[in-house]
Amino acid sequence: MRPRADDTLAQRLARSTSVRSEGAALRTADVAGWLAERARAHHFRVERIPLDALDSWFFAADTGNLHHRTGRFFSVEGLDVSLDEGAIRRWQQPIIRQPEVGILGILAKEFDGVLHFLMQAKMEPGNPNLLQLSPTVQATRSNYTGAHRGTPVKYLEYFTDRSRGLVLTDVLQSEHGSWFYRKSNRNIVVEAVDHVPVDDDFCWLTLGQIGELLRRDNVVNMDARTVLACCPVAPAEPGALHTDAELLSWFTVERSRHDVAVERVPLAGIDEWERGEHSIGRADGRYFRLVAVGVEAGNREVTGWSQPLFEPTSTGVAAFLVRRLAGVPHLLVQAKVEAGFLDTVELAPTVQCTPENWTHLPEPQRPCFLDVVHAADPDRIRYAAVHSEEGGRFLNAESNYLFVEADEAQAPLDPPTGFRWATPGQLNNLAQHGHYLNVQARTLLSCLNAGTVRLDHGV
Amino acid sequence: MRPRADDTLAQRLARSTSVRSEGAALRTADVAGWLAERARAHHFRVERIPLDALDSWFFAADTGNLHHRTGRFFSVEGLDVSLDEGAIRRWQQPIIRQPEVGILGILAKEFDGVLHFLMQAKMEPGNPNLLQLSPTVQATRSNYTGAHRGTPVKYLEYFTDRSRGLVLTDVLQSEHGSWFYRKSNRNIVVEAVDHVPVDDDFCWLTLGQIGELLRRDNVVNMDARTVLACCPVAPAEPGALHTDAELLSWFTVERSRHDVAVERVPLAGIDEWERGEHSIGRADGRYFRLVAVGVEAGNREVTGWSQPLFEPTSTGVAAFLVRRLAGVPHLLVQAKVEAGFLDTVELAPTVQCTPENWTHLPEPQRPCFLDVVHAADPDRIRYAAVHSEEGGRFLNAESNYLFVEADEAQAPLDPPTGFRWATPGQLNNLAQHGHYLNVQARTLLSCLNAGTVRLDHGV
């Protein structure tokens, strides 16, 4: 018999967040050098190739769907979508289907009473800078059951064998609903009890050190960000605009009220998408392209491969508008429909879109609050950095991530349908459960958990 | 700005649970008489009819699927299921598809400082005794948007207009995964602030009074049971065998580890099911039949209709094995795959099956712990009652619901894969979120919330 919750965990995470300039292994200022050294230590080269040059991948004769010859990893299929609201209510698109649940796991351990997290210097073909700081383990089931006949996944046993550590959080979270069909991954943090040998490409960092690195563009990868967002930091808050019960009730209504009809269809012949030699894309250049790359690598589970990637045609924006009510920060969340979600909506940042995709539409049809973000005075921008999405599936998929201060004129306390004010503590509680917060919201919440931005005082 | 949670709510619910023999409106002993009177006050007659005699319903020429002519309410289609474990790994079956989210809402109000719940005496064609105690509102979107051109749904406005009351809980919960394709309903309790006029078929009862009625067979309907299961009673517990984080982690693993492949297929021609004049069923008589009934009614939104129902061919069992660890009751939950779930597994009672469907298989392939329940000494059975499932979709779908005391030999603390010990408090916390607890588990938890059975002391 034990207490149901570890009351010291939030304090221990807060302590790790407060250690920002030097950890047990490296000074924060030296991390960039260490990453550069790891990049030099390995041969890793990515080049675009024609779709027909994909090795081990084939377009099925009947459907045109793109599959791996083993039937594993993932496939690219077509999706037909009908919605009941919004500027665009019917479309078809390619979508990645990957029914397997992957593991995104970070190993934690206390050194001198401070929690450190074992981060990996990992190259992914889609990263603009190839190498980023990643979770200890980032693996699909095909990876770790050896479908690609490579070397074993390091540290995997901490996440598959419960006796090796103490679980701090372990939750199934969605990935990008615009690009994945009902994909989710386990987001896990396990605290090791015994000595952990540290491999060359790995380094112990505090939450505060990772928080400092989140100020820079394209250093902390998406997989690390989403796991850190799930850490139960439980910020103390004297109150909120809406009670927890009201917030859940609003979410329940939002999830219930939408009619979203999604059908998987053959990739061949979906409306407005055309196959060229190097890509499948749209004539108007919007949204994204399906492309192919060849990879030469020295430190990966396999030493060379080719694969398809989705390449967005423009840079995204993901921004939370922020207000303080009686001193407590509140974020304006959006219950956003994404076609690939398991269940209609998840909570997204106030603004989440690729502005370029909306310029052909008249102003009133463009995303709410995008103008507020675009017009924000620099001194109202509390956080801005460019982060890329998962480099194993997406090529140069960069977005501007922001926290922007707003006032009643820009962001009223009684916002439009589909929007609601919630505190970081309320969202952190929801992050302990799956399918409440989308992956873009989780990137921004990771910046709060890691102390990159503090919202409890004004500019 | 308000406190995030109403700290007094659990106490107020406990107080309502403690009031068991007499409420503001009726003595508990008089409820049976009131229900009988309500039954007499209305004309309600159900008869079986041939499938071809269904009015306003048709079998589609191409698929054989059964639809309402409006395209609303629900349809009956085919489902093809493949699992990666268990005695039966591949089958086809009819399934009810009803994409709309319904409302199961109970209105609450304090009288003399005690919360009462406005319960409805409601007839449903599938109930063995026709009339049962139901939520204040029990309506599909087709009901309350007037698809059947009947009278308005009483008290609906309390659940659609937030200004009418205070939300105590509001959560999307699954329905039967064996019979419904990804169906969920809003389970809501709203506390009214102003005077509420009480209609003839409605009555205010305390949680304790409803708890007493749950001792009897077929009095409190499924819809009422599942809503009551979601009440945040938050029982005080000094500890648990597994921490909350460990329990969630185990659930995440269970949800991740199963490969469940489910495909909607045409109802016509599914393997082993045959259409007769009065039913679609299996030659071996197992599982259930699709049947049709004609209904004459006086107090419903419409005065007569016919509809299809699923009729199980035998009585089910749903039982929690119980142990007390350091005085804290623990229930043995099962992470159960049901083909119609939105996401692979939900937590079910220790045993949930229809025993008759398993007699053709050798003992080792039958459901775990069924023998323990069957062989239990009467003095180990802490609760036993027969309850039927939703009478708007299921005909005479009765199960024996039980809590059974067990010991280490019968139910070890380290149980087989797929099972885990959890406390009522842990499960009550999970019930505040969707898709953790299946509908059978929620029926049994409603008996704890309403004080029908107390597990904190032995027999």
PDB file of C-alpha atoms in Angstrom, chain B residues 241-242 321-325 330 332 369 372 380 404-416 421:
ATOM      1  CA  LEU B 241      -1.768  -1.031  -4.208  1.00  0.00           C
ATOM      2  CA  HIS B 242      -0.671   0.907  -7.308  1.00  0.00           C
ATOM      3  CA  LEU B 321     -13.893  -9.469  -7.530  1.00  0.00           C
ATOM      4  CA  VAL B 322     -13.085  -7.480  -4.372  1.00  0.00           C
ATOM      5  CA  ARG B 323     -10.242  -7.556  -1.862  1.00  0.00           C
ATOM      6  CA  ARG B 324      -9.368  -5.223   0.974  1.00  0.00           C
ATOM      7  CA  LEU B 325      -5.718  -4.241   1.306  1.00  0.00           C
ATOM      8  CA  HIS B 330      -9.709  -2.862  -4.323  1.00  0.00           C
ATOM      9  CA  LEU B 332      -9.965  -6.316 -10.017  1.00  0.00           C
ATOM     10  CA  PHE B 369     -12.328 -15.815 -13.069  1.00  0.00           C
ATOM     11  CA  VAL B 372     -14.541 -18.037  -9.137  1.00  0.00           C
ATOM     12  CA  ARG B 380     -18.961 -13.878  -0.244  1.00  0.00           C
ATOM     13  CA  VAL B 404     -17.808 -10.954  -4.942  1.00  0.00           C
ATOM     14  CA  GLU B 405     -15.210 -11.155  -2.154  1.00  0.00           C
ATOM     15  CA  ALA B 406     -12.088 -13.068  -3.146  1.00  0.00           C
ATOM     16  CA  ASP B 407      -8.808 -14.122  -1.561  1.00  0.00           C
ATOM     17  CA  GLU B 408      -5.237 -14.552  -2.785  1.00  0.00           C
ATOM     18  CA  ALA B 409      -5.878 -18.097  -4.038  1.00  0.00           C
ATOM     19  CA  GLN B 410      -8.842 -16.972  -6.125  1.00  0.00           C
ATOM     20  CA  ALA B 411      -7.578 -13.567  -7.209  1.00  0.00           C
ATOM     21  CA  PRO B 412      -3.866 -12.935  -6.667  1.00  0.00           C
ATOM     22  CA  LEU B 413      -2.447  -9.444  -6.091  1.00  0.00           C
ATOM     23  CA  ASP B 414      -0.290 -10.097  -9.140  1.00  0.00           C
ATOM     24  CA  PRO B 415      -3.080 -11.063 -11.544  1.00  0.00           C
ATOM     25  CA  PRO B 416      -2.841 -12.333 -15.138  1.00  0.00           C
ATOM     26  CA  TRP B 421      -6.324  -4.006  -8.832  1.00  0.00           C
TER      27      TRP B 421
END
